[in-house]
């Protein structure tokens, strides 16, 4: 059976002192995890976390990658730069970037492409808003978002990680139920199967108020291969409990 992946998304949180405490706390509690573990940190701290994680069981992730290769794009960070700092994963298309930075499906798909071109695994986020769920459009929305990434990446789609993050569950304490999450994951899995013969090895993560209390149930679902964790990834004990639930 494939190992699950638990990835923390620190979002715009942390500082030099707090980061070190968090990483050292995780490493102390994580001797031989039975799953893959990553932390996706603010880009400014990638160098700091890279040196703290070197030779450990935790992989380093970024929260975004530029859709451009290199050049006059003030404020952007290229995939090649992330690679130099030991980055293994890059979140792309998080709903906060779609919402606050106007990222379209095409931009997100290009970012996934750019990550892959640099040997970085994109964690592609898809998910519906509350209004879309209530209008019965959940499947339509997540399929449209994933279709753009499949279209742009061809057979390389088997190299991505997909994270289903219902927008209404993010940071709200209101997780999707295991049944709701499993249903959407099965829809995404079917879409990936139609695109790739290797679809069964693509990791499908759930994100949205996953915590120490609900992780076990969510992670027991057949198409949930891990979690993308926000708030609970900032607390050593909670994150370790989620990792244990995935191991
Ligand atoms: P929360 O776990 O804080 O709901 O955040 C989820 C998320 O957005 C991870 O990318």
PDB file of C-alpha atoms and ligand atoms in Angstrom:
ATOM      1  CA  UNK A   1       0.000   0.000   0.000  1.00  0.00           C
ATOM      2  CA  UNK A   2       1.281   3.470  -0.778  1.00  0.00           C
ATOM      3  CA  UNK A   3       2.453   5.575   2.145  1.00  0.00           C
ATOM      4  CA  UNK A   4       0.256   8.470   3.073  1.00  0.00           C
ATOM      5  CA  UNK A   5       1.535  12.055   2.970  1.00  0.00           C
ATOM      6  CA  UNK A   6       0.904  14.546   5.743  1.00  0.00           C
ATOM      7  CA  UNK A   7       1.874  18.065   4.671  1.00  0.00           C
ATOM      8  CA  UNK A   8       1.657  21.116   6.879  1.00  0.00           C
ATOM      9  CA  UNK A   9       0.783  24.417   5.258  1.00  0.00           C
ATOM     10  CA  UNK A  10       2.074  27.083   7.603  1.00  0.00           C
ATOM     11  CA  UNK A  11       0.509  29.854   5.465  1.00  0.00           C
ATOM     12  CA  UNK A  12       1.787  33.314   6.545  1.00  0.00           C
ATOM     13  CA  UNK A  13       2.718  32.295  10.076  1.00  0.00           C
ATOM     14  CA  UNK A  14       5.985  31.950  11.958  1.00  0.00           C
ATOM     15  CA  UNK A  15       9.172  33.776  12.785  1.00  0.00           C
ATOM     16  CA  UNK A  16      12.779  32.649  13.133  1.00  0.00           C
ATOM     17  CA  UNK A  17      12.449  31.657  16.783  1.00  0.00           C
ATOM     18  CA  UNK A  18       9.022  30.004  16.548  1.00  0.00           C
ATOM     19  CA  UNK A  19      10.007  28.101  13.390  1.00  0.00           C
ATOM     20  CA  UNK A  20      13.006  26.554  15.065  1.00  0.00           C
ATOM     21  CA  UNK A  21      10.969  25.532  18.108  1.00  0.00           C
ATOM     22  CA  UNK A  22       8.282  23.963  15.931  1.00  0.00           C
ATOM     23  CA  UNK A  23      10.725  22.015  13.762  1.00  0.00           C
ATOM     24  CA  UNK A  24      12.790  20.818  16.726  1.00  0.00           C
ATOM     25  CA  UNK A  25       9.623  19.739  18.529  1.00  0.00           C
ATOM     26  CA  UNK A  26       8.460  17.778  15.488  1.00  0.00           C
ATOM     27  CA  UNK A  27      11.832  16.114  14.984  1.00  0.00           C
ATOM     28  CA  UNK A  28      12.010  15.119  18.641  1.00  0.00           C
ATOM     29  CA  UNK A  29       8.605  13.426  18.435  1.00  0.00           C
ATOM     30  CA  UNK A  30       9.052  11.855  15.032  1.00  0.00           C
ATOM     31  CA  UNK A  31      11.589   9.115  15.059  1.00  0.00           C
ATOM     32  CA  UNK A  32      10.522   6.857  12.211  1.00  0.00           C
ATOM     33  CA  UNK A  33       7.249   8.060  10.768  1.00  0.00           C
ATOM     34  CA  UNK A  34       5.203   5.459   8.924  1.00  0.00           C
ATOM     35  CA  UNK A  35       4.091   8.067   6.411  1.00  0.00           C
ATOM     36  CA  UNK A  36       5.677  10.840   4.398  1.00  0.00           C
ATOM     37  CA  UNK A  37       5.820  14.215   6.133  1.00  0.00           C
ATOM     38  CA  UNK A  38       6.391  17.698   4.736  1.00  0.00           C
ATOM     39  CA  UNK A  39       6.132  21.290   5.888  1.00  0.00           C
ATOM     40  CA  UNK A  40       5.274  24.039   3.390  1.00  0.00           C
ATOM     41  CA  UNK A  41       6.711  27.226   4.839  1.00  0.00           C
ATOM     42  CA  UNK A  42       6.787  30.911   3.863  1.00  0.00           C
ATOM     43  CA  UNK A  43       9.462  31.353   1.172  1.00  0.00           C
ATOM     44  CA  UNK A  44      11.530  33.703   3.266  1.00  0.00           C
ATOM     45  CA  UNK A  45      12.122  30.877   5.732  1.00  0.00           C
ATOM     46  CA  UNK A  46      12.931  28.127   3.225  1.00  0.00           C
ATOM     47  CA  UNK A  47      16.687  28.487   3.818  1.00  0.00           C
ATOM     48  CA  UNK A  48      16.265  28.360   7.587  1.00  0.00           C
ATOM     49  CA  UNK A  49      14.008  25.311   7.493  1.00  0.00           C
ATOM     50  CA  UNK A  50      16.129  23.615   4.842  1.00  0.00           C
ATOM     51  CA  UNK A  51      19.110  23.620   7.181  1.00  0.00           C
ATOM     52  CA  UNK A  52      17.008  22.453  10.149  1.00  0.00           C
ATOM     53  CA  UNK A  53      15.541  19.570   8.124  1.00  0.00           C
ATOM     54  CA  UNK A  54      18.619  18.351   6.326  1.00  0.00           C
ATOM     55  CA  UNK A  55      19.114  14.613   6.861  1.00  0.00           C
ATOM     56  CA  UNK A  56      15.736  14.222   8.612  1.00  0.00           C
ATOM     57  CA  UNK A  57      12.491  12.448   7.725  1.00  0.00           C
ATOM     58  CA  UNK A  58      10.635  15.704   7.007  1.00  0.00           C
ATOM     59  CA  UNK A  59      10.572  17.117   3.480  1.00  0.00           C
ATOM     60  CA  UNK A  60      10.514  20.790   2.641  1.00  0.00           C
ATOM     61  CA  UNK A  61       7.708  22.444   0.712  1.00  0.00           C
ATOM     62  CA  UNK A  62       6.915  25.911  -0.637  1.00  0.00           C
ATOM     63  CA  UNK A  63       3.475  27.498  -0.747  1.00  0.00           C
ATOM     64  CA  UNK A  64       3.630  28.728  -4.324  1.00  0.00           C
ATOM     65  CA  UNK A  65       5.865  28.806  -7.401  1.00  0.00           C
ATOM     66  CA  UNK A  66       6.007  31.325 -10.223  1.00  0.00           C
ATOM     67  CA  UNK A  67       4.348  30.418 -13.495  1.00  0.00           C
ATOM     68  CA  UNK A  68       7.371  32.005 -15.218  1.00  0.00           C
ATOM     69  CA  UNK A  69      10.759  30.444 -15.692  1.00  0.00           C
ATOM     70  CA  UNK A  70      13.000  33.387 -14.817  1.00  0.00           C
ATOM     71  CA  UNK A  71      13.255  37.124 -15.482  1.00  0.00           C
ATOM     72  CA  UNK A  72      11.530  40.445 -14.822  1.00  0.00           C
ATOM     73  CA  UNK A  73       8.763  39.326 -12.456  1.00  0.00           C
ATOM     74  CA  UNK A  74       9.206  41.403  -9.317  1.00  0.00           C
ATOM     75  CA  UNK A  75       8.363  39.531  -6.146  1.00  0.00           C
ATOM     76  CA  UNK A  76       8.063  36.142  -7.826  1.00  0.00           C
ATOM     77  CA  UNK A  77      10.075  33.018  -6.978  1.00  0.00           C
ATOM     78  CA  UNK A  78      11.123  30.608  -9.710  1.00  0.00           C
ATOM     79  CA  UNK A  79      10.944  26.838  -9.474  1.00  0.00           C
ATOM     80  CA  UNK A  80      14.701  26.647 -10.082  1.00  0.00           C
ATOM     81  CA  UNK A  81      15.263  28.850  -7.007  1.00  0.00           C
ATOM     82  CA  UNK A  82      13.048  26.637  -4.870  1.00  0.00           C
ATOM     83  CA  UNK A  83      14.921  23.583  -6.094  1.00  0.00           C
ATOM     84  CA  UNK A  84      18.235  25.132  -5.030  1.00  0.00           C
ATOM     85  CA  UNK A  85      16.892  25.394  -1.479  1.00  0.00           C
ATOM     86  CA  UNK A  86      15.998  21.718  -1.312  1.00  0.00           C
ATOM     87  CA  UNK A  87      12.275  22.122  -1.929  1.00  0.00           C
ATOM     88  CA  UNK A  88      10.493  18.838  -2.733  1.00  0.00           C
ATOM     89  CA  UNK A  89       6.873  20.052  -2.866  1.00  0.00           C
ATOM     90  CA  UNK A  90       5.147  23.272  -3.893  1.00  0.00           C
ATOM     91  CA  UNK A  91       1.503  23.977  -3.160  1.00  0.00           C
ATOM     92  CA  UNK A  92      -0.192  25.464  -6.225  1.00  0.00           C
ATOM     93  CA  UNK A  93      -3.678  26.867  -6.592  1.00  0.00           C
ATOM     94  CA  UNK A  94      -4.490  27.127  -2.906  1.00  0.00           C
ATOM     95  CA  UNK A  95      -7.938  28.697  -2.605  1.00  0.00           C
ATOM     96  CA  UNK A  96      -6.413  31.667  -0.784  1.00  0.00           C
ATOM     97  CA  UNK A  97      -4.276  32.370  -3.847  1.00  0.00           C
ATOM     98  CA  UNK A  98      -7.164  31.806  -6.237  1.00  0.00           C
ATOM     99  CA  UNK A  99      -9.309  34.158  -4.136  1.00  0.00           C
ATOM    100  CA  UNK A 100      -6.895  36.924  -3.087  1.00  0.00           C
ATOM    101  CA  UNK A 101      -4.468  36.833  -6.007  1.00  0.00           C
ATOM    102  CA  UNK A 102      -6.817  36.089  -8.856  1.00  0.00           C
ATOM    103  CA  UNK A 103      -5.153  32.836  -9.884  1.00  0.00           C
ATOM    104  CA  UNK A 104      -7.117  31.156 -12.651  1.00  0.00           C
ATOM    105  CA  UNK A 105      -7.274  27.457 -13.503  1.00  0.00           C
ATOM    106  CA  UNK A 106      -4.837  28.091 -16.361  1.00  0.00           C
ATOM    107  CA  UNK A 107      -2.333  29.921 -14.140  1.00  0.00           C
ATOM    108  CA  UNK A 108      -2.537  27.115 -11.575  1.00  0.00           C
ATOM    109  CA  UNK A 109      -1.987  24.493 -14.282  1.00  0.00           C
ATOM    110  CA  UNK A 110       1.054  26.416 -15.576  1.00  0.00           C
ATOM    111  CA  UNK A 111       2.472  26.620 -12.055  1.00  0.00           C
ATOM    112  CA  UNK A 112       2.107  22.860 -11.701  1.00  0.00           C
ATOM    113  CA  UNK A 113       3.981  22.491 -14.990  1.00  0.00           C
ATOM    114  CA  UNK A 114       6.736  24.824 -13.811  1.00  0.00           C
ATOM    115  CA  UNK A 115       7.162  22.878 -10.575  1.00  0.00           C
ATOM    116  CA  UNK A 116       7.389  19.551 -12.412  1.00  0.00           C
ATOM    117  CA  UNK A 117       9.909  20.982 -14.881  1.00  0.00           C
ATOM    118  CA  UNK A 118      12.143  21.715 -11.894  1.00  0.00           C
ATOM    119  CA  UNK A 119      11.756  18.328 -10.265  1.00  0.00           C
ATOM    120  CA  UNK A 120       9.356  19.632  -7.610  1.00  0.00           C
ATOM    121  CA  UNK A 121       6.096  17.821  -6.866  1.00  0.00           C
ATOM    122  CA  UNK A 122       3.162  20.226  -7.107  1.00  0.00           C
ATOM    123  CA  UNK A 123       0.404  19.825  -4.520  1.00  0.00           C
ATOM    124  CA  UNK A 124      -2.491  21.038  -6.645  1.00  0.00           C
ATOM    125  CA  UNK A 125      -5.422  22.348  -4.601  1.00  0.00           C
ATOM    126  CA  UNK A 126      -9.009  22.121  -5.784  1.00  0.00           C
ATOM    127  CA  UNK A 127     -12.220  22.807  -3.918  1.00  0.00           C
ATOM    128  CA  UNK A 128     -15.627  24.416  -4.033  1.00  0.00           C
ATOM    129  CA  UNK A 129     -16.956  27.412  -2.110  1.00  0.00           C
ATOM    130  CA  UNK A 130     -19.966  27.117   0.172  1.00  0.00           C
ATOM    131  CA  UNK A 131     -22.195  28.782  -2.429  1.00  0.00           C
ATOM    132  CA  UNK A 132     -21.023  26.304  -5.061  1.00  0.00           C
ATOM    133  CA  UNK A 133     -21.692  23.338  -2.746  1.00  0.00           C
ATOM    134  CA  UNK A 134     -25.139  24.617  -1.893  1.00  0.00           C
ATOM    135  CA  UNK A 135     -25.874  25.090  -5.579  1.00  0.00           C
ATOM    136  CA  UNK A 136     -24.961  21.416  -6.174  1.00  0.00           C
ATOM    137  CA  UNK A 137     -21.877  22.378  -8.187  1.00  0.00           C
ATOM    138  CA  UNK A 138     -19.150  20.683  -6.146  1.00  0.00           C
ATOM    139  CA  UNK A 139     -18.285  18.013  -8.713  1.00  0.00           C
ATOM    140  CA  UNK A 140     -18.447  20.421 -11.622  1.00  0.00           C
ATOM    141  CA  UNK A 141     -16.056  22.870  -9.916  1.00  0.00           C
ATOM    142  CA  UNK A 142     -13.408  20.391  -8.762  1.00  0.00           C
ATOM    143  CA  UNK A 143     -13.485  18.557 -12.090  1.00  0.00           C
ATOM    144  CA  UNK A 144     -13.022  21.813 -13.998  1.00  0.00           C
ATOM    145  CA  UNK A 145     -10.083  22.796 -11.773  1.00  0.00           C
ATOM    146  CA  UNK A 146      -8.423  19.391 -12.136  1.00  0.00           C
ATOM    147  CA  UNK A 147      -9.115  19.182 -15.873  1.00  0.00           C
ATOM    148  CA  UNK A 148      -6.983  22.281 -16.477  1.00  0.00           C
ATOM    149  CA  UNK A 149      -4.039  20.650 -14.705  1.00  0.00           C
ATOM    150  CA  UNK A 150      -4.511  17.346 -16.556  1.00  0.00           C
ATOM    151  CA  UNK A 151      -4.725  19.185 -19.877  1.00  0.00           C
ATOM    152  CA  UNK A 152      -1.514  21.181 -19.283  1.00  0.00           C
ATOM    153  CA  UNK A 153       0.535  18.315 -17.875  1.00  0.00           C
ATOM    154  CA  UNK A 154      -0.317  15.331 -20.067  1.00  0.00           C
ATOM    155  CA  UNK A 155       1.236  12.068 -18.939  1.00  0.00           C
ATOM    156  CA  UNK A 156       3.176  13.916 -16.185  1.00  0.00           C
ATOM    157  CA  UNK A 157      -0.112  14.104 -14.284  1.00  0.00           C
ATOM    158  CA  UNK A 158       0.910  10.918 -12.476  1.00  0.00           C
ATOM    159  CA  UNK A 159       3.667  12.950 -10.770  1.00  0.00           C
ATOM    160  CA  UNK A 160       1.382  15.446  -9.051  1.00  0.00           C
ATOM    161  CA  UNK A 161      -0.296  15.365  -5.654  1.00  0.00           C
ATOM    162  CA  UNK A 162      -3.884  16.623  -5.566  1.00  0.00           C
ATOM    163  CA  UNK A 163      -5.422  18.203  -2.471  1.00  0.00           C
ATOM    164  CA  UNK A 164      -9.184  18.479  -2.127  1.00  0.00           C
ATOM    165  CA  UNK A 165      -9.801  21.495   0.077  1.00  0.00           C
ATOM    166  CA  UNK A 166     -13.428  22.597   0.299  1.00  0.00           C
ATOM    167  CA  UNK A 167     -13.189  26.367   0.826  1.00  0.00           C
ATOM    168  CA  UNK A 168     -15.935  26.321   3.440  1.00  0.00           C
ATOM    169  CA  UNK A 169     -13.901  23.930   5.587  1.00  0.00           C
ATOM    170  CA  UNK A 170     -10.658  25.910   5.575  1.00  0.00           C
ATOM    171  CA  UNK A 171      -9.851  27.587   8.876  1.00  0.00           C
ATOM    172  CA  UNK A 172     -13.477  27.312   9.974  1.00  0.00           C
ATOM    173  CA  UNK A 173     -13.240  24.309  12.289  1.00  0.00           C
ATOM    174  CA  UNK A 174     -15.940  22.755  10.103  1.00  0.00           C
ATOM    175  CA  UNK A 175     -14.302  19.812   8.356  1.00  0.00           C
ATOM    176  CA  UNK A 176     -16.024  17.915   5.586  1.00  0.00           C
ATOM    177  CA  UNK A 177     -17.351  14.619   6.932  1.00  0.00           C
ATOM    178  CA  UNK A 178     -15.387  11.531   5.975  1.00  0.00           C
ATOM    179  CA  UNK A 179     -18.228  10.567   3.620  1.00  0.00           C
ATOM    180  CA  UNK A 180     -18.331  13.977   1.928  1.00  0.00           C
ATOM    181  CA  UNK A 181     -14.562  13.990   1.471  1.00  0.00           C
ATOM    182  CA  UNK A 182     -14.417  10.382   0.254  1.00  0.00           C
ATOM    183  CA  UNK A 183     -17.149  11.079  -2.276  1.00  0.00           C
ATOM    184  CA  UNK A 184     -15.270  13.984  -3.861  1.00  0.00           C
ATOM    185  CA  UNK A 185     -11.999  12.040  -3.736  1.00  0.00           C
ATOM    186  CA  UNK A 186     -13.619   9.166  -5.600  1.00  0.00           C
ATOM    187  CA  UNK A 187     -14.804  11.595  -8.272  1.00  0.00           C
ATOM    188  CA  UNK A 188     -11.278  13.007  -8.609  1.00  0.00           C
ATOM    189  CA  UNK A 189      -9.788   9.496  -8.707  1.00  0.00           C
ATOM    190  CA  UNK A 190     -12.129   8.510 -11.530  1.00  0.00           C
ATOM    191  CA  UNK A 191     -11.144  11.623 -13.478  1.00  0.00           C
ATOM    192  CA  UNK A 192      -7.455  10.824 -12.976  1.00  0.00           C
ATOM    193  CA  UNK A 193      -8.015   7.190 -14.030  1.00  0.00           C
ATOM    194  CA  UNK A 194      -9.475   8.389 -17.286  1.00  0.00           C
ATOM    195  CA  UNK A 195      -6.323  10.478 -17.845  1.00  0.00           C
ATOM    196  CA  UNK A 196      -3.554   8.206 -16.632  1.00  0.00           C
ATOM    197  CA  UNK A 197      -2.908   4.508 -16.249  1.00  0.00           C
ATOM    198  CA  UNK A 198      -0.936   5.394 -13.103  1.00  0.00           C
ATOM    199  CA  UNK A 199      -3.808   7.201 -11.398  1.00  0.00           C
ATOM    200  CA  UNK A 200      -3.837   4.824  -8.461  1.00  0.00           C
ATOM    201  CA  UNK A 201      -0.439   6.006  -7.327  1.00  0.00           C
ATOM    202  CA  UNK A 202      -1.433   9.713  -7.367  1.00  0.00           C
ATOM    203  CA  UNK A 203      -1.848  10.917  -3.808  1.00  0.00           C
ATOM    204  CA  UNK A 204      -5.152  12.622  -3.046  1.00  0.00           C
ATOM    205  CA  UNK A 205      -4.935  14.688   0.148  1.00  0.00           C
ATOM    206  CA  UNK A 206      -7.808  16.134   2.105  1.00  0.00           C
ATOM    207  CA  UNK A 207      -7.464  19.631   3.607  1.00  0.00           C
ATOM    208  CA  UNK A 208      -9.859  21.796   5.585  1.00  0.00           C
ATOM    209  CA  UNK A 209      -9.960  21.737   9.396  1.00  0.00           C
ATOM    210  CA  UNK A 210      -8.248  18.364   9.598  1.00  0.00           C
ATOM    211  CA  UNK A 211      -7.113  18.032  13.190  1.00  0.00           C
ATOM    212  CA  UNK A 212      -5.938  15.613  15.847  1.00  0.00           C
ATOM    213  CA  UNK A 213      -9.522  14.531  16.561  1.00  0.00           C
ATOM    214  CA  UNK A 214     -10.876  13.894  13.052  1.00  0.00           C
ATOM    215  CA  UNK A 215      -7.724  12.799  11.176  1.00  0.00           C
ATOM    216  CA  UNK A 216      -8.109   9.072  11.827  1.00  0.00           C
ATOM    217  CA  UNK A 217     -11.598   8.848  10.328  1.00  0.00           C
ATOM    218  CA  UNK A 218     -10.733  10.955   7.305  1.00  0.00           C
ATOM    219  CA  UNK A 219      -7.498   9.059   6.656  1.00  0.00           C
ATOM    220  CA  UNK A 220      -9.298   5.707   6.864  1.00  0.00           C
ATOM    221  CA  UNK A 221     -11.241   6.461   3.678  1.00  0.00           C
ATOM    222  CA  UNK A 222     -10.087   4.448   0.657  1.00  0.00           C
ATOM    223  CA  UNK A 223      -9.333   7.442  -1.571  1.00  0.00           C
ATOM    224  CA  UNK A 224      -7.838   9.744   1.071  1.00  0.00           C
ATOM    225  CA  UNK A 225      -4.081   9.332   0.857  1.00  0.00           C
ATOM    226  CA  UNK A 226      -3.067  12.026   3.302  1.00  0.00           C
ATOM    227  CA  UNK A 227      -3.772  15.498   4.543  1.00  0.00           C
ATOM    228  CA  UNK A 228      -2.876  19.123   3.901  1.00  0.00           C
ATOM    229  CA  UNK A 229      -3.013  20.691   7.323  1.00  0.00           C
ATOM    230  CA  UNK A 230      -3.266  24.395   8.162  1.00  0.00           C
ATOM    231  CA  UNK A 231      -3.844  25.474  11.760  1.00  0.00           C
ATOM    232  CA  UNK A 232      -3.072  22.100  13.349  1.00  0.00           C
ATOM    233  CA  UNK A 233       0.332  22.015  11.611  1.00  0.00           C
ATOM    234  CA  UNK A 234       1.459  24.918  13.792  1.00  0.00           C
ATOM    235  CA  UNK A 235       1.040  22.893  16.982  1.00  0.00           C
ATOM    236  CA  UNK A 236       3.676  20.215  17.576  1.00  0.00           C
ATOM    237  CA  UNK A 237       1.460  17.743  19.410  1.00  0.00           C
ATOM    238  CA  UNK A 238      -1.502  18.080  17.064  1.00  0.00           C
ATOM    239  CA  UNK A 239       0.639  17.644  13.966  1.00  0.00           C
ATOM    240  CA  UNK A 240       2.372  14.611  15.500  1.00  0.00           C
ATOM    241  CA  UNK A 241      -1.013  13.074  16.326  1.00  0.00           C
ATOM    242  CA  UNK A 242      -2.152  13.511  12.712  1.00  0.00           C
ATOM    243  CA  UNK A 243       1.106  11.949  11.481  1.00  0.00           C
ATOM    244  CA  UNK A 244       0.549   9.000  13.837  1.00  0.00           C
ATOM    245  CA  UNK A 245      -2.994   8.596  12.481  1.00  0.00           C
ATOM    246  CA  UNK A 246      -1.538   8.319   8.961  1.00  0.00           C
ATOM    247  CA  UNK A 247       1.193   5.859   9.890  1.00  0.00           C
TER     248      UNK A 247
HETATM  249  P1  LIG B   1      -6.969  24.545   8.084  1.00  0.00           P
HETATM  250  O1  LIG B   1      -6.414  23.182   8.422  1.00  0.00           O
HETATM  251  O2  LIG B   1      -6.480  25.621   9.005  1.00  0.00           O
HETATM  252  O3  LIG B   1      -8.443  24.527   7.899  1.00  0.00           O
HETATM  253  O4  LIG B   1      -6.331  24.923   6.646  1.00  0.00           O
HETATM  254  C1  LIG B   1      -6.404  24.010   5.626  1.00  0.00           C
HETATM  255  C2  LIG B   1      -5.596  24.518   4.490  1.00  0.00           C
HETATM  256  O5  LIG B   1      -5.937  25.502   3.862  1.00  0.00           O
HETATM  257  C3  LIG B   1      -4.360  23.797   4.160  1.00  0.00           C
HETATM  258  O6  LIG B   1      -3.834  24.216   2.951  1.00  0.00           O
END
